[in-house]
Amino acid sequence: MIIVYTPADGEPEQYDARTLLSSEAAIVGRTIDQKWPAIKEGLTRDDLDAMRGVVWVLRKRHAPTLRFAEFDPGVEELTTRYDKTEIEEWVNNGFAYRATDPTVTIEQVVLALAEVPESAADPEHARAYIERCRVEAVEAEAGGKDQSQVEEAPAPMESAPEQTTSATRTSAPSEPSTSGSSLISSTSGPATSTS
């Protein structure tokens, strides 16, 4: 899970929650009075305390004297986005859904995943990965295989840039979708996050 912090007077910065050490996660937990599982869940819901605590601890790596009270971003300055691994898992789950319901077409899966890039820290990677999976599904279908016969999910993309591990500049994020279609609900979000 990537937390995007966009200060009112600055450029967006990305913080990768997966880079937290266990000792840092414990500091976040003690500071906001939550256990790590609740913090992880809070990140998926844009919980302000969880996002603030994680970003604060990651910022302390470069500013060890930064106090929690000194890092007090505005409520609209923090949001979360899915990292590349989470996006690939989400997309793979969407295409795997076809194996459980043969009436679902490749085009329906692609349509259901259309808003996934808006929830990604790297929207271009998300778009490219959806397209790659679409092409592979079309090729598998043309080759006489149904999606359940495709042996495994596509390998992660190697050409995409690496995930950020500390503050970096990025473009301004857009808000995630709250679409309620049944296929979206079946494929909404990755099964795991911020391991």
Backbone as a chain_set.jsonl record, in Angstrom:
{"seq": "MIIVYTPADGEPEQYDARTLLSSEAAIVGRTIDQKWPAIKEGLTRDDLDAMRGVVWVLRKRHAPTLRFAEFDPGVEELTTRYDKTEIEEWVNNGFAYRATDPTVTIEQVVLALAEVPESAADPEHARAYIERCRVEAVEAEAGGKDQSQVEEAPAPMESAPEQTTSATRTSAPSEPSTSGSSLISSTSGPATSTS", "coords": {"N": [[0.858, -1.17, 0.0], [0.608, 2.139, -0.887], [1.076, 5.292, 0.452], [0.009, 8.443, -0.323], [1.142, 11.593, 0.149], [0.261, 14.833, -0.088], [1.323, 17.797, 0.432], [-0.063, 21.036, 1.171], [1.485, 23.101, 0.184], [3.276, 21.923, -1.565], [4.729, 19.314, -3.642], [3.328, 16.057, -4.497], [4.173, 13.265, -2.431], [5.3, 9.918, -2.123], [4.832, 7.141, 0.034], [5.815, 3.996, 0.91], [4.13, 1.59, 2.548], [4.866, -1.043, 2.875], [7.542, -1.041, 3.37], [7.996, -0.626, 6.01], [9.649, -1.439, 9.022], [9.383, -3.995, 11.542], [9.755, -2.918, 14.066], [9.223, -0.24, 13.559], [6.545, -0.397, 12.803], [5.509, -1.128, 15.261], [5.954, 1.216, 16.683], [4.224, 2.964, 15.341], [1.812, 1.695, 16.009], [1.768, 1.955, 18.857], [1.7, 4.724, 19.024], [-0.704, 5.548, 17.784], [-2.456, 3.992, 19.115], [-3.319, 1.422, 18.18], [-3.379, -1.943, 16.958], [-1.18, -3.645, 14.638], [-2.634, -5.182, 12.585], [-5.094, -3.774, 12.533], [-4.207, -1.286, 11.734], [-3.239, -1.853, 9.149], [-5.663, -2.568, 7.928], [-6.943, -0.138, 8.23], [-5.481, 1.447, 6.475], [-6.414, 0.586, 3.998], [-8.834, 1.79, 3.979], [-8.399, 4.475, 3.918], [-7.912, 5.58, 6.458], [-7.28, 8.234, 8.559], [-5.648, 8.356, 10.913], [-4.108, 5.998, 10.711], [-2.785, 6.392, 8.224], [-1.411, 8.803, 8.733], [0.227, 8.022, 10.914], [1.914, 6.027, 9.758], [3.201, 7.459, 7.663], [4.459, 9.43, 9.186], [6.324, 7.898, 10.73], [7.911, 6.855, 8.649], [8.922, 9.222, 7.608], [10.492, 9.98, 9.728], [12.793, 8.549, 9.388], [14.483, 10.142, 7.924], [14.382, 12.45, 9.325], [14.987, 12.284, 12.291], [14.24, 13.588, 14.681], [11.667, 14.431, 14.38], [8.54, 15.014, 15.701], [5.415, 13.414, 16.465], [3.264, 15.172, 16.866], [4.157, 17.31, 15.423], [3.878, 16.593, 12.81], [1.237, 17.088, 11.115], [-0.825, 16.717, 8.887], [-3.254, 18.1, 6.564], [-6.684, 16.984, 6.245], [-7.306, 16.352, 3.615], [-4.88, 15.917, 2.485], [-3.723, 13.432, 2.575], [-3.836, 10.184, 1.154], [-4.454, 6.809, 0.041], [-2.945, 4.464, -2.228], [-2.838, 1.596, -4.345], [-0.016, -0.588, -4.548], [2.25, -1.905, -7.083], [2.354, -4.739, -6.941], [-0.009, -5.335, -5.558], [-1.895, -4.302, -7.363], [-1.479, -5.99, -9.581], [-2.292, -8.409, -8.468], [-4.997, -7.833, -7.999], [-5.932, -7.441, -10.646], [-5.328, -9.973, -11.74], [-7.078, -11.524, -10.183], [-9.485, -10.542, -11.172], [-9.476, -11.464, -13.851], [-9.357, -14.175, -13.322], [-11.856, -14.619, -12.342], [-13.441, -15.21, -14.478], [-13.188, -17.955, -14.794], [-14.887, -18.969, -12.909], [-17.346, -18.165, -13.711], [-18.551, -18.77, -16.643], [-20.076, -17.188, -18.336], [-19.159, -14.653, -18.261], [-17.48, -12.3, -20.133], [-14.313, -11.527, -21.726], [-14.232, -8.846, -22.371], [-16.078, -7.796, -20.546], [-14.713, -8.213, -18.144], [-12.483, -6.545, -18.546], [-13.824, -4.089, -18.72], [-14.893, -3.982, -16.125], [-12.564, -3.668, -14.723], [-11.73, -1.18, -15.438], [-11.555, 1.108, -13.836], [-9.543, 0.572, -12.098], [-6.862, 1.604, -12.532], [-7.113, 4.196, -11.45], [-6.935, 3.781, -8.76], [-4.373, 3.104, -8.357], [-0.928, 3.465, -7.46], [0.803, 3.704, -9.522], [-0.55, 4.434, -12.268], [-0.08, 4.009, -15.047], [1.332, 1.594, -15.159], [-0.694, -0.078, -14.193], [-2.646, 0.15, -16.236], [-1.179, -0.94, -18.401], [-0.749, -3.534, -17.458], [-3.346, -4.575, -17.247], [-4.021, -4.548, -19.963], [-2.105, -6.347, -20.936], [-2.935, -8.722, -19.667], [-5.462, -8.929, -20.817], [-4.815, -9.383, -23.538], [-3.461, -11.826, -23.284], [-5.577, -13.405, -22.365], [-7.32, -13.311, -24.559], [-5.692, -14.557, -26.47], [-5.45, -17.086, -25.29], [-8.102, -17.904, -25.382], [-8.532, -17.934, -28.148], [-6.843, -19.943, -28.809], [-8.245, -22.153, -28.106], [-8.435, -22.726, -25.442], [-10.098, -22.46, -22.311], [-10.375, -19.903, -19.795], [-9.899, -21.165, -17.345], [-8.121, -23.115, -17.975], [-5.747, -21.906, -18.365], [-2.615, -22.008, -17.092], [-1.297, -20.449, -15.054], [-1.241, -17.228, -13.433], [-0.297, -14.219, -15.192], [3.182, -13.421, -15.243], [4.712, -11.018, -13.06], [5.141, -7.695, -14.295], [8.181, -6.808, -15.771], [9.305, -4.598, -16.904], [8.366, -2.293, -15.781], [8.954, 0.552, -13.633], [10.621, 0.312, -10.422], [9.011, -0.042, -7.179], [8.394, 2.722, -5.0], [10.308, 3.495, -2.089], [10.556, 5.379, -0.216], [9.975, 8.865, 0.353], [8.977, 10.314, -2.666], [8.603, 12.237, -5.652], [5.542, 12.655, -7.424], [2.76, 12.554, -9.737], [-0.338, 14.287, -9.153], [-2.721, 12.463, -7.282], [-5.753, 10.7, -8.187], [-9.125, 10.228, -7.043], [-10.207, 7.034, -5.703], [-12.505, 4.7, -7.231], [-15.968, 4.174, -6.486], [-17.665, 2.368, -7.566], [-20.482, 0.205, -7.975], [-20.961, -2.206, -9.373], [-21.634, -5.716, -9.897], [-19.551, -7.35, -10.878], [-17.33, -5.748, -10.431], [-17.441, -5.685, -7.655], [-16.781, -8.305, -7.167], [-14.177, -8.301, -7.887], [-12.967, -6.316, -6.512], [-10.291, -4.72, -5.252], [-7.165, -6.029, -4.042], [-6.511, -9.269, -2.581], [-4.761, -9.316, -0.477], [-2.787, -6.991, 1.426], [-0.228, -4.599, 2.158], [1.854, -6.271, 3.363]], "CA": [[0.0, 0.0, 0.0], [1.346, 3.391, -0.999], [0.381, 6.462, 0.998], [0.39, 9.646, -1.046], [1.026, 12.795, 0.964], [0.366, 16.016, -0.937], [1.225, 18.993, 1.271], [-0.729, 22.167, 0.514], [2.47, 23.97, -0.458], [4.329, 21.137, -2.186], [4.441, 18.251, -4.595], [2.977, 14.778, -3.866], [5.229, 12.35, -2.004], [4.774, 8.572, -1.929], [5.436, 6.367, 1.111], [5.456, 2.586, 0.755], [3.914, 0.995, 3.868], [5.538, -2.345, 2.924], [8.938, -0.89, 3.776], [8.09, -0.486, 7.469], [10.236, -2.501, 9.836], [8.454, -4.367, 12.615], [9.91, -1.95, 15.159], [8.529, 0.976, 13.15], [5.108, -0.697, 12.898], [5.175, -1.082, 16.686], [5.911, 2.634, 17.067], [2.957, 3.482, 14.821], [0.75, 1.111, 16.828], [1.732, 2.6, 20.175], [1.384, 6.143, 18.877], [-2.13, 5.769, 17.47], [-3.191, 3.053, 19.962], [-3.932, 0.376, 17.366], [-2.518, -3.065, 16.593], [-0.814, -3.598, 13.228], [-3.716, -5.588, 11.67], [-6.07, -2.681, 12.42], [-3.552, -0.23, 10.957], [-3.27, -2.304, 7.756], [-7.045, -2.435, 7.476], [-7.216, 1.298, 8.144], [-4.871, 1.985, 5.254], [-7.282, 0.279, 2.858], [-10.021, 2.658, 4.086], [-7.916, 5.854, 4.032], [-8.01, 6.024, 7.847], [-6.314, 9.311, 8.761], [-4.664, 8.014, 11.944], [-3.195, 4.987, 10.169], [-1.929, 7.011, 7.204], [-0.531, 9.781, 9.391], [1.225, 7.308, 11.7], [2.894, 5.372, 8.882], [4.01, 8.484, 7.0], [5.31, 10.052, 10.219], [7.459, 7.019, 11.045], [8.801, 6.793, 7.487], [9.616, 10.519, 7.523], [11.482, 10.02, 10.819], [14.05, 7.963, 8.914], [15.334, 11.236, 7.45], [14.275, 13.535, 10.304], [14.761, 11.513, 13.521], [13.673, 14.358, 15.79], [10.291, 14.813, 14.051], [7.541, 14.534, 16.654], [4.122, 13.113, 15.876], [2.451, 16.392, 16.893], [4.679, 18.236, 14.418], [3.419, 16.149, 11.492], [-0.218, 17.166, 11.214], [-1.316, 17.102, 7.558], [-4.679, 18.335, 6.384], [-7.442, 15.755, 5.978], [-7.3, 16.081, 2.176], [-3.497, 15.808, 2.03], [-3.296, 12.034, 2.619], [-4.684, 9.161, 0.555], [-3.686, 5.601, -0.256], [-3.01, 3.874, -3.555], [-2.299, 0.244, -4.371], [1.278, -0.724, -5.199], [2.232, -2.733, -8.29], [2.028, -6.12, -6.597], [-1.434, -5.372, -5.225], [-2.647, -4.093, -8.605], [-1.394, -7.214, -10.379], [-3.141, -9.391, -7.804], [-6.37, -7.405, -8.246], [-6.23, -7.724, -12.049], [-5.334, -11.434, -11.887], [-8.34, -11.996, -9.598], [-10.546, -10.181, -12.1], [-9.479, -12.393, -14.985], [-9.643, -15.513, -12.797], [-13.298, -14.681, -12.12], [-14.041, -15.835, -15.659], [-13.196, -19.405, -14.609], [-16.014, -19.322, -12.045], [-18.589, -17.808, -14.399], [-18.225, -18.772, -18.073], [-20.844, -16.198, -19.094], [-18.434, -13.392, -18.204], [-16.576, -12.164, -21.276], [-13.069, -10.787, -21.512], [-14.572, -7.419, -22.431], [-16.718, -7.439, -19.275], [-13.661, -8.134, -17.128], [-11.723, -5.314, -18.811], [-14.696, -2.974, -18.332], [-14.968, -3.956, -14.663], [-11.268, -3.238, -14.201], [-11.391, 0.11, -16.042], [-11.262, 2.134, -12.839], [-8.412, 0.131, -11.267], [-5.722, 2.529, -12.572], [-7.334, 5.36, -10.582], [-6.59, 3.388, -7.398], [-2.981, 2.647, -8.382], [0.153, 4.438, -7.294], [1.376, 3.824, -10.858], [-1.655, 4.143, -13.176], [0.401, 3.494, -16.339], [1.605, 0.17, -14.946], [-1.992, -0.762, -14.071], [-3.239, 0.064, -17.582], [-0.388, -1.874, -19.202], [-0.945, -4.891, -16.951], [-4.697, -4.976, -17.667], [-3.942, -4.835, -21.395], [-1.332, -7.586, -21.091], [-3.815, -9.829, -19.273], [-6.508, -9.022, -21.836], [-4.217, -10.012, -24.72], [-3.216, -13.233, -22.95], [-6.869, -14.095, -22.292], [-7.799, -13.445, -25.939], [-4.867, -15.585, -27.106], [-5.823, -18.381, -24.707], [-9.427, -18.235, -25.903], [-8.363, -18.24, -29.568], [-6.133, -21.221, -28.883], [-9.144, -23.223, -27.705], [-8.425, -22.946, -23.991], [-10.868, -21.492, -21.546], [-9.512, -19.237, -18.819], [-9.537, -22.077, -16.261], [-7.03, -23.967, -18.428], [-4.506, -21.152, -18.346], [-1.987, -22.61, -15.917], [-0.999, -19.533, -13.958], [-1.406, -15.809, -13.713], [0.867, -13.655, -15.843], [4.288, -13.03, -14.375], [4.745, -9.571, -12.865], [5.817, -6.954, -15.357], [9.567, -6.511, -15.431], [9.746, -3.339, -17.486], [7.874, -1.155, -15.01], [9.904, 1.005, -12.619], [10.469, -0.269, -9.096], [8.173, 0.681, -6.229], [9.105, 3.676, -4.171], [10.512, 3.018, -0.728], [10.511, 6.539, 0.656], [9.313, 9.984, -0.305], [9.353, 10.657, -4.036], [7.632, 13.11, -6.302], [4.647, 11.976, -8.35], [1.657, 13.41, -10.149], [-1.432, 14.324, -8.18], [-3.561, 11.275, -7.378], [-7.195, 10.865, -8.319], [-9.845, 9.458, -6.032], [-10.624, 5.708, -6.137], [-13.909, 4.549, -7.614], [-16.877, 3.501, -5.56], [-18.648, 1.712, -8.419], [-21.121, -0.894, -7.283], [-21.362, -3.333, -10.215], [-21.348, -6.994, -9.253], [-18.237, -7.841, -11.26], [-16.372, -4.937, -9.683], [-17.45, -6.159, -6.274], [-16.086, -9.584, -7.128], [-12.766, -8.123, -8.149], [-12.537, -5.078, -5.911], [-9.13, -4.732, -4.385], [-6.414, -7.261, -3.892], [-6.856, -10.061, -1.418], [-3.855, -8.979, 0.616], [-2.156, -5.703, 1.284], [0.784, -4.147, 3.111], [2.429, -7.394, 4.127]], "C": [[0.903, 1.231, 0.0], [0.476, 4.504, -0.417], [0.913, 7.675, 0.251], [0.099, 10.839, -0.146], [1.27, 13.984, 0.05], [0.208, 17.247, -0.065], [0.638, 20.161, 0.477], [0.262, 23.017, -0.27], [3.565, 23.184, -1.182], [3.815, 20.103, -3.163], [4.087, 16.959, -3.852], [4.221, 13.944, -3.544], [4.584, 10.992, -1.776], [5.567, 7.858, -0.834], [4.91, 4.944, 1.029], [5.35, 1.934, 2.13], [4.601, -0.358, 3.997], [6.986, -2.238, 3.398], [9.106, -0.721, 5.28], [8.779, -1.689, 8.093], [9.248, -2.828, 10.959], [8.555, -3.394, 13.793], [9.192, -0.642, 14.829], [7.011, 0.773, 13.216], [4.653, -0.651, 14.353], [5.077, 0.358, 17.182], [4.609, 3.264, 16.587], [1.817, 2.991, 15.699], [0.627, 1.763, 18.192], [1.27, 4.047, 20.071], [-0.097, 6.374, 18.628], [-3.032, 4.782, 18.211], [-4.015, 2.049, 19.14], [-2.905, -0.722, 17.125], [-2.284, -3.019, 15.082], [-1.928, -4.085, 12.291], [-4.775, -4.491, 11.477], [-5.494, -1.522, 11.607], [-3.581, -0.594, 9.475], [-4.671, -2.154, 7.168], [-7.404, -0.959, 7.304], [-6.628, 1.927, 6.888], [-5.757, 1.735, 4.044], [-8.533, 1.163, 2.844], [-9.649, 4.129, 4.2], [-8.109, 6.414, 5.441], [-6.901, 7.038, 8.126], [-5.253, 8.968, 9.8], [-3.635, 7.022, 11.415], [-2.242, 5.603, 9.15], [-0.929, 7.977, 7.832], [0.581, 9.078, 10.161], [2.305, 6.67, 10.84], [3.791, 6.409, 8.213], [4.955, 9.149, 8.003], [6.534, 9.195, 10.513], [8.426, 6.939, 9.864], [9.556, 8.113, 7.299], [10.702, 10.637, 8.596], [12.81, 9.377, 10.408], [15.033, 9.046, 8.481], [15.319, 12.441, 8.389], [13.969, 12.917, 11.659], [14.117, 12.28, 14.671], [12.23, 14.799, 15.532], [9.324, 14.183, 15.048], [6.208, 14.337, 15.938], [3.256, 14.367, 15.798], [2.904, 17.399, 15.843], [4.266, 17.845, 12.996], [1.903, 16.045, 11.541], [-0.796, 17.625, 9.878], [-2.815, 17.348, 7.56], [-5.391, 17.049, 5.984], [-7.464, 15.394, 4.501], [-5.889, 15.871, 1.634], [-2.969, 14.377, 2.022], [-4.319, 11.143, 1.916], [-3.821, 7.935, 0.29], [-3.93, 5.159, -1.685], [-2.393, 2.475, -3.46], [-0.953, 0.218, -5.081], [1.165, -1.712, -6.364], [1.832, -4.174, -8.001], [0.538, -6.262, -6.311], [-2.305, -5.19, -6.471], [-2.639, -5.36, -9.447], [-2.263, -8.314, -9.779], [-4.625, -9.093, -8.075], [-6.785, -7.767, -9.674], [-6.283, -9.23, -12.293], [-6.629, -12.028, -11.334], [-9.511, -11.69, -10.521], [-10.626, -11.141, -13.276], [-9.763, -13.822, -14.524], [-11.136, -15.699, -12.545], [-14.001, -15.361, -13.285], [-14.113, -17.344, -15.516], [-14.381, -19.851, -13.753], [-17.356, -19.014, -12.69], [-18.307, -17.694, -15.891], [-19.032, -17.78, -18.907], [-20.155, -14.835, -19.109], [-17.423, -13.357, -19.351], [-15.309, -11.412, -20.88], [-13.363, -9.287, -21.478], [-15.244, -6.951, -21.138], [-15.691, -7.314, -18.153], [-12.878, -6.842, -17.301], [-12.538, -4.094, -18.409], [-14.775, -2.852, -16.809], [-13.676, -3.446, -14.04], [-10.875, -1.839, -14.684], [-11.004, 1.179, -15.026], [-10.105, 1.762, -11.907], [-7.238, 1.112, -11.346], [-5.876, 3.756, -11.685], [-6.961, 5.068, -9.128], [-5.123, 2.99, -7.263], [-2.01, 3.785, -8.131], [0.824, 4.701, -8.637], [0.293, 3.463, -11.884], [-1.213, 3.571, -14.525], [0.705, 2.005, -16.243], [0.296, -0.607, -14.895], [-2.646, -0.918, -15.445], [-2.506, -0.972, -18.439], [-0.62, -3.316, -18.752], [-2.336, -5.418, -17.32], [-4.672, -5.356, -19.145], [-3.19, -6.141, -21.648], [-2.208, -8.798, -20.753], [-4.936, -10.032, -20.278], [-5.992, -9.755, -23.067], [-3.985, -11.498, -24.46], [-4.516, -14.028, -22.881], [-7.443, -14.314, -23.69], [-7.023, -14.546, -26.652], [-5.221, -16.976, -26.589], [-7.171, -18.837, -25.249], [-9.343, -18.635, -27.377], [-7.671, -19.587, -29.774], [-6.982, -22.391, -28.413], [-9.147, -23.522, -26.224], [-9.421, -21.989, -23.366], [-9.948, -20.952, -20.453], [-9.081, -20.174, -17.689], [-8.399, -23.006, -16.665], [-5.71, -23.223, -18.522], [-3.834, -21.478, -17.023], [-1.727, -21.652, -14.769], [-1.197, -18.103, -14.402], [-0.159, -15.297, -14.42], [1.936, -13.28, -14.824], [4.251, -11.518, -14.2], [5.535, -8.896, -13.972], [7.219, -6.594, -14.901], [10.003, -5.145, -15.917], [9.306, -2.12, -16.689], [8.906, -0.739, -13.98], [9.609, 0.381, -11.262], [9.569, 0.593, -8.228], [9.031, 1.669, -5.454], [9.247, 3.11, -2.77], [10.584, 4.16, 0.265], [9.886, 7.668, -0.134], [9.874, 10.192, -1.702], [8.28, 11.555, -4.603], [6.816, 12.277, -7.28], [3.577, 12.95, -8.786], [0.542, 13.337, -9.117], [-2.341, 13.122, -8.366], [-5.018, 11.647, -7.621], [-7.872, 9.967, -7.303], [-10.234, 8.087, -6.558], [-12.121, 5.659, -6.404], [-14.709, 3.886, -6.505], [-17.985, 2.815, -6.336], [-19.214, 0.482, -7.736], [-21.496, -2.062, -8.163], [-20.92, -4.643, -9.598], [-19.995, -7.542, -9.634], [-17.151, -7.056, -10.555], [-16.295, -5.423, -8.25], [-16.696, -7.476, -6.151], [-14.594, -9.415, -7.286], [-12.199, -6.901, -7.439], [-11.396, -5.299, -4.929], [-8.436, -6.066, -4.312], [-6.786, -7.981, -2.608], [-5.981, -9.75, -0.221], [-3.289, -7.601, 0.377], [-1.161, -5.491, 2.4], [1.321, -5.271, 3.986], [3.572, -6.956, 4.975]], "O": [[1.838, 1.335, 0.793], [-0.7, 4.636, -0.754], [2.122, 7.904, 0.199], [-1.04, 11.063, 0.265], [2.352, 14.129, -0.518], [-0.913, 17.703, 0.162], [0.824, 20.256, -0.737], [-0.101, 23.596, -1.294], [4.66, 23.705, -1.394], [2.623, 20.035, -3.465], [4.496, 16.778, -2.705], [5.191, 13.932, -4.303], [3.455, 10.912, -1.293], [6.793, 7.949, -0.773], [3.701, 4.717, 1.075], [6.361, 1.743, 2.806], [4.895, -0.79, 5.111], [7.587, -3.24, 3.785], [10.231, -0.677, 5.776], [8.507, -2.83, 7.72], [8.378, -2.018, 11.28], [7.552, -3.086, 14.438], [8.618, -0.007, 15.714], [6.281, 1.67, 13.637], [3.55, -0.193, 14.649], [4.22, 0.679, 18.005], [3.962, 4.005, 17.327], [0.952, 3.773, 16.093], [-0.474, 2.088, 18.638], [0.536, 4.535, 20.93], [-0.686, 7.293, 19.197], [-4.237, 4.739, 17.963], [-5.21, 1.854, 19.363], [-1.702, -0.459, 17.093], [-3.074, -2.438, 14.338], [-2.155, -3.443, 11.266], [-5.287, -4.312, 10.372], [-6.223, -0.855, 10.873], [-3.907, 0.245, 8.635], [-4.837, -1.672, 6.048], [-8.085, -0.582, 6.35], [-7.22, 2.837, 6.308], [-5.842, 2.582, 3.155], [-9.209, 1.273, 1.821], [-10.498, 4.952, 4.543], [-8.434, 7.59, 5.601], [-5.721, 6.736, 7.949], [-4.076, 9.26, 9.593], [-2.436, 7.182, 11.64], [-1.034, 5.368, 9.201], [0.256, 7.964, 7.496], [1.742, 9.478, 10.08], [3.489, 6.764, 11.163], [5.012, 6.253, 8.199], [6.12, 9.398, 7.692], [7.656, 9.702, 10.544], [9.641, 6.954, 10.064], [10.711, 8.109, 6.873], [11.71, 11.314, 8.394], [13.84, 9.642, 11.027], [16.245, 8.903, 8.642], [16.146, 13.343, 8.262], [12.838, 13.002, 12.14], [13.507, 11.67, 15.549], [11.631, 15.468, 16.374], [9.297, 12.963, 15.214], [5.912, 15.001, 14.944], [2.59, 14.604, 14.79], [2.12, 18.248, 15.419], [4.302, 18.674, 12.087], [1.357, 15.026, 11.963], [-1.208, 18.777, 9.74], [-3.543, 16.873, 8.431], [-4.771, 16.132, 5.445], [-7.628, 14.221, 4.167], [-5.723, 15.666, 0.432], [-1.876, 14.13, 1.514], [-5.526, 11.331, 2.071], [-2.593, 8.02, 0.315], [-4.975, 5.439, -2.274], [-1.544, 2.21, -2.61], [-0.757, 0.904, -6.084], [0.101, -2.284, -6.597], [1.05, -4.762, -8.748], [-0.1, -7.207, -6.775], [-3.334, -5.85, -6.613], [-3.677, -5.762, -9.971], [-2.901, -9.07, -10.513], [-5.406, -10.005, -8.348], [-7.858, -8.332, -9.889], [-7.184, -9.713, -12.978], [-7.211, -12.927, -11.94], [-10.433, -12.497, -10.639], [-11.711, -11.58, -13.655], [-10.355, -14.601, -15.272], [-11.624, -16.829, -12.536], [-15.032, -16.01, -13.105], [-15.022, -17.963, -16.07], [-14.828, -20.993, -13.863], [-18.386, -19.538, -12.268], [-17.873, -16.643, -16.361], [-18.705, -17.552, -20.071], [-20.53, -13.96, -19.889], [-16.617, -14.273, -19.511], [-15.249, -10.755, -19.84], [-12.811, -8.554, -20.658], [-15.004, -5.832, -20.686], [-15.786, -6.42, -17.312], [-12.633, -6.124, -16.332], [-11.997, -3.16, -17.818], [-14.73, -1.746, -16.269], [-13.692, -2.862, -12.956], [-9.784, -1.366, -14.364], [-10.205, 2.063, -15.333], [-9.733, 2.543, -11.032], [-6.66, 1.431, -10.307], [-4.879, 4.305, -11.214], [-6.701, 5.989, -8.354], [-4.68, 2.587, -6.187], [-2.243, 4.923, -8.539], [1.352, 5.789, -8.869], [0.222, 2.316, -12.324], [-1.91, 2.727, -15.088], [0.37, 1.241, -17.149], [0.188, -1.68, -15.49], [-3.143, -1.994, -15.778], [-3.137, -1.782, -19.118], [-0.681, -4.221, -19.584], [-2.478, -6.59, -17.669], [-5.241, -6.376, -19.533], [-3.601, -6.946, -22.485], [-2.209, -9.787, -21.486], [-5.322, -11.165, -20.565], [-6.66, -10.651, -23.583], [-4.277, -12.334, -25.315], [-4.559, -15.188, -23.29], [-7.992, -15.378, -23.977], [-7.609, -15.371, -27.353], [-5.283, -17.932, -27.362], [-7.361, -20.017, -25.541], [-10.014, -19.575, -27.803], [-7.886, -20.271, -30.774], [-6.485, -23.515, -28.33], [-9.795, -24.472, -25.786], [-9.579, -20.855, -23.819], [-8.866, -21.492, -20.222], [-8.0, -19.994, -17.129], [-7.772, -23.622, -15.803], [-4.665, -23.838, -18.734], [-4.407, -21.254, -15.957], [-1.922, -22.02, -13.611], [-1.307, -17.811, -15.593], [0.919, -15.87, -14.268], [1.637, -12.879, -13.699], [3.803, -10.806, -15.098], [6.482, -9.466, -14.513], [7.417, -6.132, -13.777], [10.969, -4.584, -15.4], [9.824, -1.024, -16.903], [9.663, -1.58, -13.494], [8.481, -0.029, -10.989], [9.38, 1.782, -8.484], [10.234, 1.472, -5.28], [8.403, 2.337, -2.317], [10.666, 3.926, 1.471], [9.319, 7.432, -1.2], [11.088, 10.24, -1.897], [7.168, 11.618, -4.077], [7.316, 11.327, -7.883], [3.494, 14.059, -8.259], [0.499, 12.414, -8.303], [-2.698, 12.791, -9.496], [-5.456, 12.754, -7.307], [-7.254, 9.048, -6.766], [-10.562, 7.96, -7.738], [-12.894, 6.46, -5.879], [-14.172, 3.131, -5.695], [-19.107, 2.685, -5.846], [-18.506, -0.207, -7.002], [-22.309, -2.88, -7.732], [-19.939, -4.682, -8.856], [-19.331, -8.151, -8.794], [-16.152, -7.632, -10.123], [-15.206, -5.557, -7.692], [-16.046, -7.73, -5.137], [-13.821, -10.279, -6.872], [-11.076, -6.487, -7.725], [-11.542, -5.981, -3.915], [-9.056, -7.113, -4.5], [-7.308, -7.38, -1.669], [-6.41, -9.902, 0.923], [-3.308, -7.099, -0.747], [-1.241, -6.123, 3.453], [1.24, -5.208, 5.212], [4.167, -7.773, 5.678]]}, "num_chains": 1, "name": "protein.A"}
